[in-house]
Amino acid sequence: MLEDSSLKFKFLLLFGLLYSCTRPNELKRIESTAASYIAVAGVDTAWLDLNIKGTTFKGKCAISFADKFTDSGEVRGLIRGDTLLGDFHYLHYGLEWKRVAFALLRKDQALYMAEGEQGEYFNIPYFKPGELRFDSVKFVFRPITAAR
């Protein structure tokens, strides 16, 4: 009987050691992707370099309006399903910094830039409820394929 309980103890000890080596609290590797996009709407052109890591995104965006002036700056935010929601902090007319709400809808390989009435809460821009629209957008970003 002593040998049987000793064997059980050894088995439990071995099981405990093996379980502790599996590291259940180890951080999972977060996927990240980077891509460049372009959107052309008449005489206006927009470029977007986007980095996605887990459920967040950040990147650079520039919008050229008829080659007269360019708004350029940084985008950042969170990803909720197929929608990227955040803000665009940019230099307007090369004179003053502005921050506006920014949203993209992922559909197939394209990103549709949202339009809609915006508000601001504690200097954080947002789309007013019911105002976020993707149905008649100006810019549809398409991936830029790198030459290989």
PDB file of C-alpha atoms in Angstrom:
ATOM      1  CA  MET A   1       0.000   0.000   0.000  1.00  0.00           C
ATOM      2  CA  LEU A   2       2.885   2.341   0.786  1.00  0.00           C
ATOM      3  CA  GLU A   3       4.306   1.756  -2.664  1.00  0.00           C
ATOM      4  CA  ASP A   4       0.916   2.548  -4.291  1.00  0.00           C
ATOM      5  CA  SER A   5       0.605   5.943  -2.524  1.00  0.00           C
ATOM      6  CA  SER A   6       4.241   6.733  -3.313  1.00  0.00           C
ATOM      7  CA  LEU A   7       3.551   6.035  -6.983  1.00  0.00           C
ATOM      8  CA  LYS A   8       0.473   8.295  -6.889  1.00  0.00           C
ATOM      9  CA  PHE A   9       2.530  11.062  -5.264  1.00  0.00           C
ATOM     10  CA  LYS A  10       5.229  10.771  -7.931  1.00  0.00           C
ATOM     11  CA  PHE A  11       2.593  10.832 -10.685  1.00  0.00           C
ATOM     12  CA  LEU A  12       0.936  13.943  -9.225  1.00  0.00           C
ATOM     13  CA  LEU A  13       4.316  15.636  -8.819  1.00  0.00           C
ATOM     14  CA  LEU A  14       5.248  14.830 -12.432  1.00  0.00           C
ATOM     15  CA  PHE A  15       1.840  16.062 -13.659  1.00  0.00           C
ATOM     16  CA  GLY A  16       2.259  19.322 -11.682  1.00  0.00           C
ATOM     17  CA  LEU A  17       5.722  19.921 -13.137  1.00  0.00           C
ATOM     18  CA  LEU A  18       4.551  19.266 -16.693  1.00  0.00           C
ATOM     19  CA  TYR A  19       1.525  21.528 -16.265  1.00  0.00           C
ATOM     20  CA  SER A  20       3.642  24.384 -14.891  1.00  0.00           C
ATOM     21  CA  CYS A  21       5.952  24.145 -17.905  1.00  0.00           C
ATOM     22  CA  THR A  22       3.136  24.840 -20.354  1.00  0.00           C
ATOM     23  CA  ARG A  23       3.078  28.535 -19.321  1.00  0.00           C
ATOM     24  CA  PRO A  24      -0.667  29.202 -19.580  1.00  0.00           C
ATOM     25  CA  ASN A  25      -0.096  32.880 -18.718  1.00  0.00           C
ATOM     26  CA  GLU A  26       2.410  33.390 -21.526  1.00  0.00           C
ATOM     27  CA  LEU A  27       1.585  36.332 -23.776  1.00  0.00           C
ATOM     28  CA  LYS A  28       0.317  35.419 -27.197  1.00  0.00           C
ATOM     29  CA  ARG A  29       2.063  36.818 -30.223  1.00  0.00           C
ATOM     30  CA  ILE A  30      -0.008  39.642 -31.710  1.00  0.00           C
ATOM     31  CA  GLU A  31      -0.280  39.672 -35.476  1.00  0.00           C
ATOM     32  CA  SER A  32       0.787  42.830 -37.241  1.00  0.00           C
ATOM     33  CA  THR A  33       0.481  43.869 -40.859  1.00  0.00           C
ATOM     34  CA  ALA A  34       1.581  46.881 -42.863  1.00  0.00           C
ATOM     35  CA  ALA A  35       0.249  48.049 -46.217  1.00  0.00           C
ATOM     36  CA  SER A  36       0.148  51.133 -48.427  1.00  0.00           C
ATOM     37  CA  TYR A  37      -2.979  52.387 -50.189  1.00  0.00           C
ATOM     38  CA  ILE A  38      -3.981  55.046 -52.703  1.00  0.00           C
ATOM     39  CA  ALA A  39      -7.369  56.610 -53.482  1.00  0.00           C
ATOM     40  CA  VAL A  40      -8.172  58.902 -56.403  1.00  0.00           C
ATOM     41  CA  ALA A  41     -11.337  61.017 -56.538  1.00  0.00           C
ATOM     42  CA  GLY A  42     -11.356  63.353 -59.535  1.00  0.00           C
ATOM     43  CA  VAL A  43      -8.403  65.731 -59.116  1.00  0.00           C
ATOM     44  CA  ASP A  44      -7.892  64.772 -55.448  1.00  0.00           C
ATOM     45  CA  THR A  45      -5.568  61.967 -54.367  1.00  0.00           C
ATOM     46  CA  ALA A  46      -5.065  60.362 -50.954  1.00  0.00           C
ATOM     47  CA  TRP A  47      -2.279  58.070 -49.735  1.00  0.00           C
ATOM     48  CA  LEU A  48      -2.388  55.873 -46.663  1.00  0.00           C
ATOM     49  CA  ASP A  49       0.372  53.853 -45.012  1.00  0.00           C
ATOM     50  CA  LEU A  50      -1.312  51.671 -42.430  1.00  0.00           C
ATOM     51  CA  ASN A  51       0.074  49.435 -39.684  1.00  0.00           C
ATOM     52  CA  ILE A  52      -2.358  47.091 -37.959  1.00  0.00           C
ATOM     53  CA  LYS A  53      -1.372  45.333 -34.757  1.00  0.00           C
ATOM     54  CA  GLY A  54      -4.002  43.258 -33.007  1.00  0.00           C
ATOM     55  CA  THR A  55      -7.047  45.483 -32.564  1.00  0.00           C
ATOM     56  CA  THR A  56      -5.272  48.804 -33.100  1.00  0.00           C
ATOM     57  CA  PHE A  57      -4.061  50.708 -36.122  1.00  0.00           C
ATOM     58  CA  LYS A  58      -1.788  53.644 -36.809  1.00  0.00           C
ATOM     59  CA  GLY A  59      -0.171  55.152 -39.824  1.00  0.00           C
ATOM     60  CA  LYS A  60       0.332  58.143 -42.063  1.00  0.00           C
ATOM     61  CA  CYS A  61      -2.177  59.753 -44.381  1.00  0.00           C
ATOM     62  CA  ALA A  62      -1.867  62.538 -46.951  1.00  0.00           C
ATOM     63  CA  ILE A  63      -4.652  64.072 -49.018  1.00  0.00           C
ATOM     64  CA  SER A  64      -3.757  66.250 -51.989  1.00  0.00           C
ATOM     65  CA  PHE A  65      -6.550  68.574 -53.106  1.00  0.00           C
ATOM     66  CA  ALA A  66      -6.150  69.342 -56.831  1.00  0.00           C
ATOM     67  CA  ASP A  67      -2.396  69.723 -56.339  1.00  0.00           C
ATOM     68  CA  LYS A  68      -3.108  73.062 -54.597  1.00  0.00           C
ATOM     69  CA  PHE A  69      -2.473  71.944 -51.025  1.00  0.00           C
ATOM     70  CA  THR A  70      -1.979  68.749 -49.060  1.00  0.00           C
ATOM     71  CA  ASP A  71      -3.290  67.782 -45.635  1.00  0.00           C
ATOM     72  CA  SER A  72      -0.860  65.276 -44.141  1.00  0.00           C
ATOM     73  CA  GLY A  73      -0.452  63.696 -40.748  1.00  0.00           C
ATOM     74  CA  GLU A  74      -1.080  60.594 -38.671  1.00  0.00           C
ATOM     75  CA  VAL A  75      -4.039  58.287 -38.195  1.00  0.00           C
ATOM     76  CA  ARG A  76      -4.613  55.997 -35.226  1.00  0.00           C
ATOM     77  CA  GLY A  77      -7.417  54.135 -33.561  1.00  0.00           C
ATOM     78  CA  LEU A  78      -9.139  50.857 -32.784  1.00  0.00           C
ATOM     79  CA  ILE A  79     -10.558  48.118 -34.956  1.00  0.00           C
ATOM     80  CA  ARG A  80     -14.117  46.964 -34.352  1.00  0.00           C
ATOM     81  CA  GLY A  81     -15.018  44.100 -36.690  1.00  0.00           C
ATOM     82  CA  ASP A  82     -14.576  45.381 -40.246  1.00  0.00           C
ATOM     83  CA  THR A  83     -14.415  49.056 -39.198  1.00  0.00           C
ATOM     84  CA  LEU A  84     -11.359  51.070 -38.219  1.00  0.00           C
ATOM     85  CA  LEU A  85     -12.346  53.976 -35.930  1.00  0.00           C
ATOM     86  CA  GLY A  86      -9.969  56.666 -34.770  1.00  0.00           C
ATOM     87  CA  ASP A  87      -8.691  60.116 -35.602  1.00  0.00           C
ATOM     88  CA  PHE A  88      -6.599  61.935 -38.189  1.00  0.00           C
ATOM     89  CA  HIS A  89      -4.195  64.543 -36.775  1.00  0.00           C
ATOM     90  CA  TYR A  90      -2.854  66.590 -39.672  1.00  0.00           C
ATOM     91  CA  LEU A  91      -1.276  69.831 -40.790  1.00  0.00           C
ATOM     92  CA  HIS A  92      -3.941  71.782 -42.686  1.00  0.00           C
ATOM     93  CA  TYR A  93      -2.727  74.069 -45.507  1.00  0.00           C
ATOM     94  CA  GLY A  94       0.713  73.632 -43.981  1.00  0.00           C
ATOM     95  CA  LEU A  95      -0.295  76.249 -41.383  1.00  0.00           C
ATOM     96  CA  GLU A  96      -2.345  74.789 -38.538  1.00  0.00           C
ATOM     97  CA  TRP A  97      -2.789  71.414 -36.836  1.00  0.00           C
ATOM     98  CA  LYS A  98      -6.252  69.854 -36.837  1.00  0.00           C
ATOM     99  CA  ARG A  99      -7.712  66.628 -35.482  1.00  0.00           C
ATOM    100  CA  VAL A 100     -10.820  65.034 -37.004  1.00  0.00           C
ATOM    101  CA  ALA A 101     -12.632  61.738 -36.609  1.00  0.00           C
ATOM    102  CA  PHE A 102     -11.410  59.085 -39.033  1.00  0.00           C
ATOM    103  CA  ALA A 103     -13.057  55.801 -40.005  1.00  0.00           C
ATOM    104  CA  LEU A 104     -12.462  53.162 -42.640  1.00  0.00           C
ATOM    105  CA  LEU A 105     -14.609  50.215 -43.664  1.00  0.00           C
ATOM    106  CA  ARG A 106     -12.750  47.107 -44.847  1.00  0.00           C
ATOM    107  CA  LYS A 107     -14.542  45.510 -47.766  1.00  0.00           C
ATOM    108  CA  ASP A 108     -12.731  42.972 -49.935  1.00  0.00           C
ATOM    109  CA  GLN A 109      -9.274  44.489 -50.565  1.00  0.00           C
ATOM    110  CA  ALA A 110     -10.496  48.111 -50.339  1.00  0.00           C
ATOM    111  CA  LEU A 111     -10.846  50.605 -47.483  1.00  0.00           C
ATOM    112  CA  TYR A 112     -13.778  53.036 -47.676  1.00  0.00           C
ATOM    113  CA  MET A 113     -13.170  56.352 -45.889  1.00  0.00           C
ATOM    114  CA  ALA A 114     -16.252  57.373 -43.890  1.00  0.00           C
ATOM    115  CA  GLU A 115     -18.074  60.660 -44.088  1.00  0.00           C
ATOM    116  CA  GLY A 116     -20.521  62.240 -41.667  1.00  0.00           C
ATOM    117  CA  GLU A 117     -21.146  65.023 -39.181  1.00  0.00           C
ATOM    118  CA  GLN A 118     -18.616  65.160 -36.377  1.00  0.00           C
ATOM    119  CA  GLY A 119     -18.554  66.345 -32.810  1.00  0.00           C
ATOM    120  CA  GLU A 120     -15.890  66.712 -30.150  1.00  0.00           C
ATOM    121  CA  TYR A 121     -15.833  65.566 -26.528  1.00  0.00           C
ATOM    122  CA  PHE A 122     -12.883  66.636 -24.336  1.00  0.00           C
ATOM    123  CA  ASN A 123     -10.897  67.414 -27.520  1.00  0.00           C
ATOM    124  CA  ILE A 124     -11.589  63.928 -28.894  1.00  0.00           C
ATOM    125  CA  PRO A 125     -13.298  63.987 -32.303  1.00  0.00           C
ATOM    126  CA  TYR A 126     -16.052  61.488 -33.044  1.00  0.00           C
ATOM    127  CA  PHE A 127     -18.808  60.852 -35.557  1.00  0.00           C
ATOM    128  CA  LYS A 128     -22.182  61.853 -34.155  1.00  0.00           C
ATOM    129  CA  PRO A 129     -24.574  58.929 -33.594  1.00  0.00           C
ATOM    130  CA  GLY A 130     -26.203  57.845 -36.824  1.00  0.00           C
ATOM    131  CA  GLU A 131     -23.918  60.093 -38.911  1.00  0.00           C
ATOM    132  CA  LEU A 132     -21.178  57.617 -39.856  1.00  0.00           C
ATOM    133  CA  ARG A 133     -21.731  56.846 -43.559  1.00  0.00           C
ATOM    134  CA  PHE A 134     -19.957  54.572 -46.005  1.00  0.00           C
ATOM    135  CA  ASP A 135     -22.560  54.552 -48.788  1.00  0.00           C
ATOM    136  CA  SER A 136     -21.393  57.521 -50.883  1.00  0.00           C
ATOM    137  CA  VAL A 137     -17.772  58.044 -49.879  1.00  0.00           C
ATOM    138  CA  LYS A 138     -15.266  60.217 -51.700  1.00  0.00           C
ATOM    139  CA  PHE A 139     -12.153  58.086 -51.139  1.00  0.00           C
ATOM    140  CA  VAL A 140     -11.885  54.335 -51.684  1.00  0.00           C
ATOM    141  CA  PHE A 141      -8.353  53.197 -50.873  1.00  0.00           C
ATOM    142  CA  ARG A 142      -6.885  50.383 -52.958  1.00  0.00           C
ATOM    143  CA  PRO A 143      -3.668  48.553 -52.044  1.00  0.00           C
ATOM    144  CA  ILE A 144      -0.487  49.665 -53.759  1.00  0.00           C
ATOM    145  CA  THR A 145       1.331  46.576 -54.967  1.00  0.00           C
ATOM    146  CA  ALA A 146       5.074  46.710 -54.606  1.00  0.00           C
ATOM    147  CA  ALA A 147       7.200  46.064 -57.681  1.00  0.00           C
ATOM    148  CA  ARG A 148       9.079  42.781 -57.327  1.00  0.00           C
TER     149      ARG A 148
END
